[in-house]
Tab-separated table of C-alpha atoms in Angstrom:
chain	number	residue	atom	x	y	z
A	211	MET	CA	-0.228	-0.500	0.063
A	212	ASP	CA	1.204	3.228	-0.881
A	213	ILE	CA	0.730	4.804	2.650
A	214	ARG	CA	1.144	8.801	1.474
A	215	ALA	CA	-0.909	8.517	-2.183
A	216	ALA	CA	-3.670	7.290	0.695
A	217	LEU	CA	-3.273	10.124	3.092
A	218	THR	CA	-4.059	12.291	-0.179
A	219	VAL	CA	-7.155	10.614	-0.663
A	220	LEU	CA	-7.681	11.544	3.092
A	221	GLY	CA	-7.026	14.581	2.623
A	222	LEU	CA	-9.773	14.700	0.129
A	223	ALA	CA	-12.398	12.898	2.313
A	224	LEU	CA	-11.666	14.980	4.817
A	225	ALA	CA	-12.477	18.724	3.320
A	226	GLY	CA	-15.551	17.467	1.925
A	227	MET	CA	-16.669	16.796	5.314
A	228	SER	CA	-15.690	19.579	6.530
A	229	LEU	CA	-18.057	20.929	4.436
A	230	ALA	CA	-21.262	18.866	4.643
A	231	GLN	CA	-20.849	19.691	8.529
A	232	ALA	CA	-19.919	23.007	10.890
A	233	PRO	CA	-17.049	20.594	13.348
A	234	ASP	CA	-16.575	22.139	16.628
A	235	VAL	CA	-13.251	23.660	16.573
A	236	ARG	CA	-10.574	24.224	19.060
A	237	PHE	CA	-7.662	26.249	18.827
A	238	LYS	CA	-4.829	25.659	21.284
A	239	LEU	CA	-0.841	27.211	21.288
A	240	ASP	CA	1.821	25.959	23.065
A	241	LEU	CA	4.716	28.734	22.877
A	242	SER	CA	8.475	27.395	24.117
A	243	LEU	CA	10.818	30.168	24.129
A	244	THR	CA	14.401	28.441	25.477
A	245	GLU	CA	17.724	30.314	26.310
A	246	ARG	CA	20.275	28.017	25.904
A	247	ILE	CA	23.818	28.545	27.328
A	248	GLU	CA	26.455	25.924	26.196
A	249	GLN	CA	30.393	24.997	26.416
A	250	ARG	CA	32.195	28.445	25.795
A	251	GLY	CA	29.420	30.961	26.883
A	252	ARG	CA	27.942	30.322	23.509
A	253	ASN	CA	24.065	31.697	23.671
A	254	LYS	CA	21.238	30.111	21.244
A	255	LEU	CA	17.265	30.970	21.144
A	256	ARG	CA	14.805	28.412	20.270
A	257	LEU	CA	11.513	27.633	19.592
A	258	TYR	CA	11.654	23.934	21.155
A	259	ASP	CA	12.904	22.813	24.218
A	260	PRO	CA	16.040	21.318	25.131
A	261	MET	CA	14.398	17.675	25.108
A	262	GLY	CA	13.507	18.082	21.264
A	263	ARG	CA	9.713	18.669	22.512
A	264	PRO	CA	8.009	21.617	19.780
A	265	GLY	CA	6.658	25.091	20.395
A	266	THR	CA	3.096	24.680	18.356
A	267	VAL	CA	-0.145	25.891	16.917
A	268	SER	CA	-2.783	23.783	16.399
A	269	LEU	CA	-6.493	22.971	15.636
A	270	THR	CA	-8.456	20.093	16.606
A	271	PHE	CA	-12.244	18.974	14.796
A	272	PHE	CA	-14.564	17.348	16.552
A	273	LEU	CA	-16.967	15.886	13.217
A	274	GLU	CA	-20.424	15.066	13.764
A	275	PRO	CA	-19.587	11.091	13.207
A	276	GLY	CA	-17.431	10.821	16.388
A	277	LEU	CA	-14.187	11.245	14.143
A	278	ARG	CA	-11.369	13.702	15.467
A	279	ALA	CA	-9.372	15.650	13.313
A	280	PHE	CA	-6.237	16.872	14.448
A	281	ALA	CA	-3.375	19.341	12.611
A	282	SER	CA	-0.487	21.157	14.092
A	283	GLN	CA	2.559	23.699	13.048
A	284	ARG	CA	5.942	24.171	14.435
A	285	LEU	CA	6.779	27.298	15.346
A	286	GLU	CA	10.404	26.534	14.405
A	287	ARG	CA	12.019	23.458	11.951
A	288	ILE	CA	13.753	20.791	13.817
A	289	LYS	CA	16.743	19.306	12.404
A	290	GLY	CA	16.168	15.808	10.855
A	291	GLY	CA	13.202	15.659	8.617
A	292	PRO	CA	12.695	17.482	5.373
A	293	ALA	CA	13.973	20.689	4.776
A	294	ASN	CA	10.178	22.404	5.240
A	295	GLU	CA	9.134	20.117	7.784
A	296	PHE	CA	7.207	22.595	9.775
A	297	LEU	CA	4.110	20.424	10.277
A	298	ASP	CA	4.470	18.006	13.310
A	299	GLU	CA	1.322	16.771	13.382
A	300	ALA	CA	-2.098	16.301	10.750
A	301	TYR	CA	-4.031	13.306	11.096
A	302	LEU	CA	-7.745	12.222	11.431
A	303	GLU	CA	-8.915	9.600	14.173
A	304	ASP	CA	-11.487	7.346	15.270
A	305	GLU	CA	-9.851	7.506	19.329
A	306	GLY	CA	-8.760	3.970	20.241
A	307	ILE	CA	-9.553	2.627	17.638
A	308	TRP	CA	-7.450	3.612	14.415
A	309	ARG	CA	-5.477	7.234	13.174
A	310	VAL	CA	-4.125	8.032	9.652
A	311	GLY	CA	-2.026	10.691	8.630
A	312	LYS	CA	1.203	11.946	10.267
A	313	GLN	CA	1.388	11.205	13.638
A	314	TYR	CA	4.090	10.715	16.039
A	315	LEU	CA	5.240	6.876	15.872
A	316	PRO	CA	3.203	4.402	18.637
A	317	PHE	CA	7.090	3.592	20.117
A	318	GLY	CA	7.278	3.932	23.678
A	319	PHE	CA	4.835	6.958	24.281
A	320	SER	CA	7.853	9.625	22.882
A	321	ARG	CA	9.907	10.610	25.434
A	322	LEU	CA	12.784	9.286	24.463
A	323	PHE	CA	12.375	7.914	20.810
A	324	ALA	CA	9.855	10.130	19.440
A	325	GLU	CA	9.527	10.324	15.702
A	326	SER	CA	6.425	11.899	13.837
A	327	VAL	CA	5.600	9.971	10.519
A	328	PRO	CA	3.359	9.921	8.076
A	329	SER	CA	1.255	6.702	9.386
A	330	LEU	CA	-1.617	4.011	9.036
A	331	ARG	CA	-2.486	3.620	12.806
A	332	ALA	CA	-4.209	0.682	14.603
A	333	ASP	CA	-5.025	1.138	18.335
A	334	SER	CA	-6.815	-2.304	20.253
A	335	ASN	CA	-6.634	-4.149	23.368
A	336	LEU	CA	-8.833	-7.031	22.523
A	337	ILE	CA	-6.447	-9.545	21.219
A	338	PHE	CA	-4.919	-9.583	25.214
A	339	GLU	CA	-7.539	-8.894	27.044
A	340	GLY	CA	-6.405	-5.486	29.345
A	341	VAL	CA	-3.172	-5.059	27.174
A	342	ALA	CA	-2.735	-2.023	25.011
A	343	ILE	CA	-1.590	-2.758	21.245
A	344	SER	CA	-0.569	0.098	18.812
A	345	LEU	CA	0.356	-0.996	15.386
A	346	ALA	CA	1.597	1.325	12.585
A	347	ALA	CA	3.014	1.528	9.292
A	348	CYS	CA	4.686	4.636	7.855
A	349	ASP	CA	6.230	6.004	4.976
A	350	ALA	CA	7.919	9.129	5.044
A	351	GLY	CA	9.657	9.112	1.794
A	352	ARG	CA	13.420	7.979	0.623
A	353	GLY	CA	16.173	8.122	2.863
A	354	TYR	CA	13.361	8.774	6.236
A	355	GLN	CA	11.804	6.639	8.445
A	356	GLN	CA	9.324	3.907	6.076
A	357	GLY	CA	8.714	0.570	7.972
A	358	TYR	CA	6.438	-1.135	10.799
A	359	VAL	CA	5.961	0.132	14.251
A	360	ALA	CA	4.217	-2.006	17.336
A	361	ARG	CA	4.261	-1.124	20.890
A	362	VAL	CA	2.395	-3.297	23.093
A	363	GLY	CA	1.507	-2.045	27.132
A	364	SER	CA	0.523	0.776	29.029
A	365	GLU	CA	2.694	3.995	30.294
A	366	SER	CA	3.224	2.060	33.414
A	367	LEU	CA	4.834	-0.863	31.194
A	368	ASN	CA	5.635	-1.171	27.798
A	369	VAL	CA	7.827	-2.893	24.701
A	370	SER	CA	8.267	-1.598	21.446
A	371	VAL	CA	9.482	-2.536	18.537
A	372	ALA	CA	10.687	-0.746	15.327
A	373	VAL	CA	11.897	-2.343	11.550
A	374	GLY	CA	12.077	-0.812	8.603
A	375	ARG	CA	14.451	1.986	7.481
A	376	ASN	CA	16.015	4.953	8.892
A	377	PHE	CA	14.783	5.108	12.245
A	378	GLY	CA	16.253	7.268	14.973
A	379	ILE	CA	17.020	10.582	12.742
A	380	SER	CA	14.600	13.197	14.185
A	381	GLY	CA	15.584	16.163	16.414
A	382	THR	CA	12.535	15.135	18.219
A	383	SER	CA	14.279	11.524	19.109
A	384	LEU	CA	16.857	10.860	21.340
A	385	SER	CA	17.406	14.553	22.985
A	386	ALA	CA	18.425	12.699	26.382
A	387	VAL	CA	21.766	12.346	25.123
A	388	ARG	CA	21.626	14.412	21.914
A	389	ARG	CA	20.798	17.876	20.646
A	390	PRO	CA	18.056	18.390	18.845
A	391	GLU	CA	19.899	20.033	16.029
A	392	ASP	CA	22.554	17.502	16.779
A	393	ALA	CA	20.322	14.944	14.153
A	394	PRO	CA	21.444	13.447	11.588
A	395	GLY	CA	18.712	13.308	8.682
A	396	ALA	CA	18.249	11.853	5.802
A	397	GLY	CA	20.158	8.654	4.135
A	398	ARG	CA	20.893	7.898	8.491
A	399	GLY	CA	19.780	6.219	11.092
A	400	TYR	CA	18.683	2.562	11.877
A	401	ARG	CA	16.515	-0.486	10.143
A	402	ARG	CA	15.467	-1.213	13.660
A	403	ALA	CA	14.892	-0.521	17.255
A	404	LEU	CA	13.928	-2.312	20.295
A	405	GLY	CA	12.556	0.116	23.209
A	406	LEU	CA	11.376	-0.768	26.693
A	407	GLU	CA	10.025	1.583	29.623
A	408	ALA	CA	8.568	0.992	32.364
A	409	ALA	CA	7.410	3.896	35.257
A	410	ARG	CA	6.012	3.950	38.897
A	411	ARG	CA	4.569	5.954	40.963
A	412	THR	CA	4.333	6.815	44.926
A	413	GLY	CA	2.342	9.730	45.713
A	414	LYS	CA	4.295	12.672	44.678
A	415	VAL	CA	6.969	11.241	43.152
A	416	SER	CA	7.504	8.902	40.233
A	417	LEU	CA	10.273	6.749	38.793
A	418	ARG	CA	10.607	6.248	34.936
A	419	LEU	CA	12.783	4.115	33.190
A	420	ALA	CA	13.234	4.407	29.267
A	421	ALA	CA	15.594	2.001	27.300
A	422	VAL	CA	16.471	1.569	23.551
A	423	ALA	CA	18.017	-0.671	21.619
A	424	LEU	CA	19.478	0.963	18.060
A	425	ALA	CA	20.441	-1.566	15.108
A	426	GLY	CA	20.993	-2.114	11.603
A	427	PRO	CA	22.629	0.918	11.085
A	428	GLU	CA	22.186	2.622	7.095
A	429	THR	CA	25.434	4.109	7.004
A	430	ASN	CA	29.361	3.725	8.747
A	431	VAL	CA	29.020	6.430	11.071
A	432	ASP	CA	25.703	5.517	12.538
A	433	ARG	CA	26.954	2.567	15.296
A	434	GLU	CA	25.043	0.084	16.836
A	435	ARG	CA	23.874	1.739	20.412
A	436	ASN	CA	22.159	1.183	23.569
A	437	VAL	CA	20.480	4.514	25.016
A	438	TYR	CA	19.194	4.824	28.974
A	439	ASP	CA	17.025	6.943	30.523
A	440	LEU	CA	16.199	7.245	33.830
A	441	SER	CA	14.425	9.882	35.770
A	442	LEU	CA	13.449	10.775	39.224
A	443	ASP	CA	10.327	13.320	39.010
A	444	TRP	CA	9.019	14.868	42.352
A	445	LYS	CA	6.131	17.496	42.278
A	446	ASP	CA	6.090	19.723	45.319
A	447	SER	CA	2.875	20.985	44.153
A	448	PRO	CA	0.740	22.038	41.764
A	449	LYS	CA	2.587	24.837	40.695
A	450	ARG	CA	6.095	23.305	41.286
A	451	SER	CA	7.711	19.958	40.188
A	452	PHE	CA	11.901	19.004	40.308
A	453	SER	CA	13.206	16.534	37.691
A	454	VAL	CA	16.660	14.248	38.005
A	455	GLY	CA	17.713	12.508	34.928
A	456	PHE	CA	20.586	10.144	34.251
A	457	SER	CA	21.257	8.777	30.825
A	458	GLN	CA	23.778	6.909	29.038
A	459	ILE	CA	25.346	4.939	25.478
A	460	PRO	CA	27.148	2.128	27.106
A	461	GLN	CA	28.908	1.444	23.798
A	462	GLU	CA	30.394	5.324	23.779
A	463	SER	CA	30.895	5.779	27.335
A	464	GLN	CA	28.892	8.691	27.461
A	465	GLN	CA	27.007	10.043	30.240
A	466	TRP	CA	24.869	12.429	31.252
A	467	LEU	CA	23.265	14.066	34.233
A	468	ARG	CA	20.380	16.551	34.407
A	469	PHE	CA	19.037	18.749	37.141
A	470	ALA	CA	15.961	20.079	35.800
A	471	ALA	CA	12.267	22.207	37.537
A	472	ALA	CA	8.939	23.978	36.337
A	473	PHE	CA	7.704	26.887	38.439
A	474	GLN	CA	3.733	28.242	37.322
A	475	VAL	CA	4.828	31.343	37.484
A	476	GLY	CA	1.694	32.626	36.099
A	477	THR	CA	-2.240	31.387	34.508
A	478	LYS	CA	-0.654	29.905	31.681
A	479	VAL	CA	2.974	30.306	31.853
A	480	THR	CA	6.136	27.994	33.279
A	481	LEU	CA	9.387	28.749	33.483
A	482	GLU	CA	11.313	25.499	33.238
A	483	PRO	CA	15.408	25.751	33.869
A	484	MET	CA	17.455	22.686	32.938
A	485	LEU	CA	21.614	22.327	34.072
A	486	ARG	CA	23.096	19.110	31.990
A	487	ASN	CA	26.200	17.898	32.951
A	488	ARG	CA	28.478	15.231	30.649
A	489	ASN	CA	30.865	13.116	31.324
A	490	GLY	CA	31.699	15.093	34.476
A	491	GLY	CA	31.892	18.223	32.762
A	492	PHE	CA	29.649	21.086	31.679
A	493	TYR	CA	26.913	20.850	28.802
A	494	ASP	CA	24.521	23.429	28.855
A	495	PHE	CA	22.382	25.070	30.607
A	496	ASN	CA	18.745	26.318	29.327
A	497	LEU	CA	15.828	28.309	30.419
A	498	THR	CA	12.514	27.555	29.203
A	499	LEU	CA	9.140	29.426	29.385
A	500	ARG	CA	6.343	27.864	27.760
A	501	TYR	CA	3.286	29.793	27.533
A	502	ARG	CA	-0.124	27.474	26.917
A	503	PHE	CA	-3.488	29.018	25.821
């Protein structure tokens, strides 16, 4: 099946539906303004946070048959996708059953491995009672993500697998161990990825482990690697939280330690500082001003 052709047909169908009825429309702005100080005092201002989460403007359409359409635009392009990739997501779904369009692949819950790709996705919990299963076939074109992705489990424990071409190339992926703009982009990446996530919450404290094994490198520059990320979060109050994270790539003897916090300073405004250390030395300091409307 040509996924991109199917998405074109979907767009025409959605346009027809919008003419036939007046959907309920919701607008949302998620502005992430980040000032980053790097080694040697270099400063950079970005419209995405240090973990690769982009600032976006989005529209949600609630359609009469129970379907939902969603579209979001990035405020700044993040390296790793096509040169004109400002579109973050655009899909139509029957929530919890199927979704078609440009969307984040169901690999974990997009904390360590997050890639938005044109995909056909199905969701179910009927195969194994009470166990959620998500399956997706994706095709972003030559040099970009193509293949199949599956996730089994819940937010507290899940396993994911991706098989195909060019996975792990987006600036929204693996940002615990690289800056978003250091993503390799077209023609690079891996043919296989295996992921595991586990989380436990007790009162105000939550512990989360995420691991990704990347294999089948596309080039000699890309090497097989395992990436681990462990985070401990403490939500002191609805307006204040703190986090400590540790990330590692054993094959490259690389280790990162991060300290982060979030302070609500206004009704819709949050201030989010983050300090990161790599192999015992300063890596960067980020200060993100997040405004949600």
